[in-house]
mmCIF file of C-alpha atoms and ligand atoms in Angstrom:
data_model
loop_
_atom_site.group_PDB
_atom_site.id
_atom_site.type_symbol
_atom_site.label_atom_id
_atom_site.label_comp_id
_atom_site.label_asym_id
_atom_site.label_seq_id
_atom_site.Cartn_x
_atom_site.Cartn_y
_atom_site.Cartn_z
ATOM 1 C CA MET Z 1 45.467 121.188 39.025
ATOM 2 C CA LYS Z 2 45.330 123.711 41.846
ATOM 3 C CA ALA Z 3 44.437 122.130 45.191
ATOM 4 C CA THR Z 4 41.338 124.305 45.549
ATOM 5 C CA ALA Z 5 40.160 123.514 42.000
ATOM 6 C CA LEU Z 6 40.674 119.800 42.639
ATOM 7 C CA LEU Z 7 38.565 119.958 45.809
ATOM 8 C CA GLU Z 8 35.856 121.923 44.023
ATOM 9 C CA SER Z 9 35.672 119.405 41.204
ATOM 10 C CA GLN Z 10 35.277 116.642 43.806
ATOM 11 C CA HIS Z 11 32.459 118.624 45.467
ATOM 12 C CA ARG Z 12 30.632 118.732 42.122
ATOM 13 C CA LYS Z 13 31.082 114.996 41.688
ATOM 14 C CA VAL Z 14 29.619 114.284 45.120
ATOM 15 C CA GLU Z 15 26.651 116.548 44.339
ATOM 16 C CA ALA Z 16 26.032 114.556 41.161
ATOM 17 C CA LEU Z 17 26.066 111.312 43.161
ATOM 18 C CA PHE Z 18 23.445 112.713 45.554
ATOM 19 C CA LYS Z 19 21.265 113.623 42.561
ATOM 20 C CA LYS Z 20 21.656 110.087 41.278
ATOM 21 C CA LEU Z 21 20.639 108.663 44.665
ATOM 22 C CA GLU Z 22 17.638 110.946 44.871
ATOM 23 C CA ASN Z 23 16.265 110.285 41.407
ATOM 24 C CA GLY Z 24 16.340 106.545 42.119
ATOM 25 C CA ARG Z 25 17.099 105.391 38.583
ATOM 26 C CA THR Z 26 20.348 103.620 39.499
ATOM 27 C CA ASP Z 27 20.811 100.802 42.045
ATOM 28 C CA PRO Z 28 21.209 102.728 45.335
ATOM 29 C CA GLN Z 29 23.823 100.281 46.670
ATOM 30 C CA VAL Z 30 26.085 100.966 43.714
ATOM 31 C CA VAL Z 31 25.746 104.756 43.991
ATOM 32 C CA LEU Z 32 26.120 104.605 47.764
ATOM 33 C CA GLU Z 33 29.365 102.686 47.516
ATOM 34 C CA GLU Z 34 30.817 105.250 45.131
ATOM 35 C CA LEU Z 35 29.580 108.079 47.334
ATOM 36 C CA ALA Z 36 31.119 106.534 50.462
ATOM 37 C CA ASN Z 37 34.476 105.959 48.761
ATOM 38 C CA SER Z 38 34.519 109.453 47.241
ATOM 39 C CA LEU Z 39 33.627 111.148 50.515
ATOM 40 C CA ALA Z 40 36.186 109.144 52.500
ATOM 41 C CA ALA Z 41 38.912 109.984 49.990
ATOM 42 C CA HIS Z 42 37.924 113.642 49.768
ATOM 43 C CA MET Z 43 37.812 114.055 53.543
ATOM 44 C CA ALA Z 44 41.131 112.246 53.868
ATOM 45 C CA ILE Z 45 43.014 114.608 51.559
ATOM 46 C CA GLU Z 46 41.523 117.632 53.275
ATOM 47 C CA GLN Z 47 42.158 116.355 56.789
ATOM 48 C CA GLU Z 48 45.621 114.944 56.157
ATOM 49 C CA ILE Z 49 47.064 117.412 53.651
ATOM 50 C CA PHE Z 50 45.012 120.510 52.863
ATOM 51 C CA TYR Z 51 43.725 121.598 56.288
ATOM 52 C CA PRO Z 52 47.085 121.241 58.093
ATOM 53 C CA LYS Z 53 48.742 123.245 55.319
ATOM 54 C CA VAL Z 54 46.289 126.156 55.477
ATOM 55 C CA LYS Z 55 45.326 126.053 59.156
ATOM 56 C CA GLU Z 56 47.000 129.344 60.062
ATOM 57 C CA ILE Z 57 44.959 131.155 57.387
ATOM 58 C CA ASP Z 58 41.683 130.575 59.233
ATOM 59 C CA ALA Z 59 41.968 128.350 62.303
ATOM 60 C CA ASP Z 60 38.290 128.745 63.268
ATOM 61 C CA VAL Z 61 36.994 127.540 59.915
ATOM 62 C CA ILE Z 62 39.478 124.651 59.908
ATOM 63 C CA ASN Z 63 38.541 123.519 63.413
ATOM 64 C CA GLU Z 64 34.882 123.667 62.452
ATOM 65 C CA SER Z 65 35.655 121.740 59.273
ATOM 66 C CA TYR Z 66 37.172 118.819 61.186
ATOM 67 C CA GLU Z 67 33.998 118.691 63.299
ATOM 68 C CA GLU Z 68 31.729 118.867 60.255
ATOM 69 C CA HIS Z 69 33.666 116.028 58.637
ATOM 70 C CA ALA Z 70 33.228 113.965 61.811
ATOM 71 C CA VAL Z 71 29.459 114.531 61.851
ATOM 72 C CA ALA Z 72 29.142 113.852 58.105
ATOM 73 C CA GLU Z 73 31.102 110.619 58.480
ATOM 74 C CA LEU Z 74 28.757 109.424 61.240
ATOM 75 C CA ALA Z 75 25.707 110.400 59.162
ATOM 76 C CA LEU Z 76 27.216 108.487 56.248
ATOM 77 C CA LYS Z 77 27.709 105.411 58.442
ATOM 78 C CA ARG Z 78 24.075 105.566 59.544
ATOM 79 C CA LEU Z 79 23.046 105.760 55.900
ATOM 80 C CA LEU Z 80 25.268 102.807 54.977
ATOM 81 C CA MET Z 81 23.542 100.743 57.671
ATOM 82 C CA THR Z 82 20.097 101.553 56.248
ATOM 83 C CA ASP Z 83 18.254 99.317 53.812
ATOM 84 C CA PRO Z 84 17.166 101.380 50.779
ATOM 85 C CA GLU Z 85 13.684 99.892 51.272
ATOM 86 C CA GLU Z 86 13.434 101.419 54.750
ATOM 87 C CA GLU Z 87 11.448 104.586 55.197
ATOM 88 C CA ALA Z 88 14.419 106.315 56.837
ATOM 89 C CA PHE Z 89 16.688 105.790 53.815
ATOM 90 C CA MET Z 90 15.768 108.886 51.809
ATOM 91 C CA ALA Z 91 15.591 111.007 54.970
ATOM 92 C CA ARG Z 92 19.154 109.974 55.760
ATOM 93 C CA VAL Z 93 20.283 110.695 52.199
ATOM 94 C CA THR Z 94 18.815 114.187 52.446
ATOM 95 C CA THR Z 95 20.246 114.838 55.916
ATOM 96 C CA LEU Z 96 23.731 113.854 54.804
ATOM 97 C CA LYS Z 97 23.383 115.931 51.648
ATOM 98 C CA GLU Z 98 22.377 119.004 53.624
ATOM 99 C CA LEU Z 99 25.239 118.600 56.104
ATOM 100 C CA ILE Z 100 27.659 118.399 53.223
ATOM 101 C CA GLN Z 101 26.075 121.284 51.321
ATOM 102 C CA HIS Z 102 26.532 123.566 54.313
ATOM 103 C CA HIS Z 103 30.145 122.489 54.740
ATOM 104 C CA VAL Z 104 30.992 122.801 51.040
ATOM 105 C CA GLN Z 105 29.506 126.278 50.968
ATOM 106 C CA GLU Z 106 31.782 127.386 53.824
ATOM 107 C CA GLU Z 107 34.805 125.927 52.097
ATOM 108 C CA GLU Z 108 34.065 127.461 48.730
ATOM 109 C CA GLU Z 109 32.869 130.851 49.938
ATOM 110 C CA GLU Z 110 35.179 131.464 52.909
ATOM 111 C CA LEU Z 111 38.139 129.122 53.079
ATOM 112 C CA PHE Z 112 39.196 128.626 49.450
ATOM 113 C CA PRO Z 113 39.147 132.332 48.488
ATOM 114 C CA ALA Z 114 41.262 133.107 51.577
ATOM 115 C CA VAL Z 115 43.684 130.313 50.685
ATOM 116 C CA GLU Z 116 43.970 131.459 47.072
ATOM 117 C CA LYS Z 117 44.880 134.928 48.302
ATOM 118 C CA LYS Z 118 47.643 133.698 50.601
ATOM 119 C CA VAL Z 119 49.136 130.691 48.798
ATOM 120 C CA ASN Z 120 50.731 131.168 45.385
ATOM 121 C CA GLU Z 121 49.744 129.267 42.231
ATOM 122 C CA ALA Z 122 52.840 127.085 42.128
ATOM 123 C CA GLN Z 123 52.366 125.967 45.714
ATOM 124 C CA LEU Z 124 48.672 125.299 45.120
ATOM 125 C CA ALA Z 125 49.525 123.210 42.060
ATOM 126 C CA GLN Z 126 52.154 121.261 43.992
ATOM 127 C CA LEU Z 127 49.682 120.646 46.816
ATOM 128 C CA GLY Z 128 47.037 119.606 44.291
ATOM 129 C CA LYS Z 129 49.352 116.997 42.823
ATOM 130 C CA LEU Z 130 50.042 115.496 46.235
ATOM 131 C CA MET Z 131 46.351 115.478 47.100
ATOM 132 C CA LYS Z 132 45.307 113.874 43.828
ATOM 133 C CA ALA Z 133 47.717 110.999 44.365
ATOM 134 C CA ARG Z 134 46.493 110.445 47.918
ATOM 135 C CA PHE Z 135 42.864 110.687 46.750
ATOM 136 C CA GLU Z 136 43.389 107.888 44.248
ATOM 137 C CA GLU Z 137 45.079 105.764 46.888
ATOM 138 C CA VAL Z 138 42.165 106.106 49.349
ATOM 139 C CA MET Z 139 39.564 105.606 46.568
ATOM 140 C CA GLU Z 140 41.301 102.377 45.661
ATOM 141 C CA ALA Z 141 41.401 101.125 49.272
ATOM 142 C CA GLY Z 142 37.765 102.099 49.830
ATOM 143 C CA PHE Z 143 35.637 103.568 52.582
ATOM 144 C CA ALA Z 144 35.968 100.682 55.057
ATOM 145 C CA ALA Z 145 39.768 100.852 54.954
ATOM 146 C CA ALA Z 146 39.837 104.657 55.248
ATOM 147 C CA VAL Z 147 37.638 105.209 58.283
ATOM 148 C CA PRO Z 148 37.681 103.730 61.804
ATOM 149 C CA ARG Z 149 35.069 101.085 62.605
ATOM 150 C CA GLY Z 150 32.073 101.871 64.805
ATOM 151 C CA MET Z 151 30.527 105.178 65.827
ATOM 152 C CA ALA Z 152 32.944 106.174 68.596
ATOM 153 C CA LYS Z 153 35.731 107.555 66.437
ATOM 154 C CA THR Z 154 35.959 109.209 63.012
ATOM 155 C CA SER Z 155 38.747 109.636 60.477
ATOM 156 C CA SER Z 156 38.681 113.323 61.395
ATOM 157 C CA ASP Z 157 39.639 112.469 65.000
ATOM 158 C CA VAL Z 158 42.448 110.276 63.708
ATOM 159 C CA SER Z 159 43.766 113.030 61.411
ATOM 160 C CA LYS Z 160 43.702 115.624 64.177
ATOM 161 C CA LYS Z 161 45.507 113.314 66.578
ATOM 162 C CA GLU Z 162 48.166 112.563 63.986
ATOM 163 C CA LEU Z 163 48.598 116.297 63.403
ATOM 164 C CA SER Z 164 49.151 117.134 67.062
ATOM 165 C CA ARG Z 165 51.519 114.164 67.372
ATOM 166 C CA ARG Z 166 53.581 115.548 64.473
ATOM 167 C CA LYS Z 167 53.562 119.005 66.056
ATOM 168 C CA THR Z 168 54.796 117.743 69.425
ATOM 169 C CA LYS Z 169 57.486 115.764 67.650
ATOM 170 C CA SER Z 170 58.754 118.727 65.630
ATOM 171 C CA ALA Z 171 58.652 120.963 68.715
ATOM 172 C CA ALA Z 172 60.768 118.477 70.699
HETATM 173 FE FE1 LIG X 201 35.730 119.506 53.883
HETATM 174 FE FE1 LIG X 202 35.649 119.712 50.671
#
């Protein structure tokens, strides 16, 4: 599957999980765990593989994307710390959903069309294969293993640091 199509299908899956959380018919802890794992894995493949690969196509959107991932990850952590019985629970679900909606819209309306114009089908398919494998790996390990502990640092910060470390190394 093309990298962009893979990411879009994961966006749809996350949207379905939000719907499930909001309609309240399934145990929120179960849905929340799947949501956290899916988001961590999705953000990981974008931060580690997709964004670095397409950064020169639109550096502004990519820089903003790393920041939006960081904020979404913190909002997700706040949600994970909230008892579903608490009044704040649904407000935090909605806030996270809206953050993600905004971000997904930018990816699908600005970034992905630009990428599909510049990167050929074969390369996109190759990238998609790599990303799918990494996605499954992070899904399997789970949210807690994929993101740093606490509120001071996010997986987005870690990915960006790793990227600049690789750049310095290849420049040397
Ligand atoms: Fe993203
Ligand atoms: Fe995305």
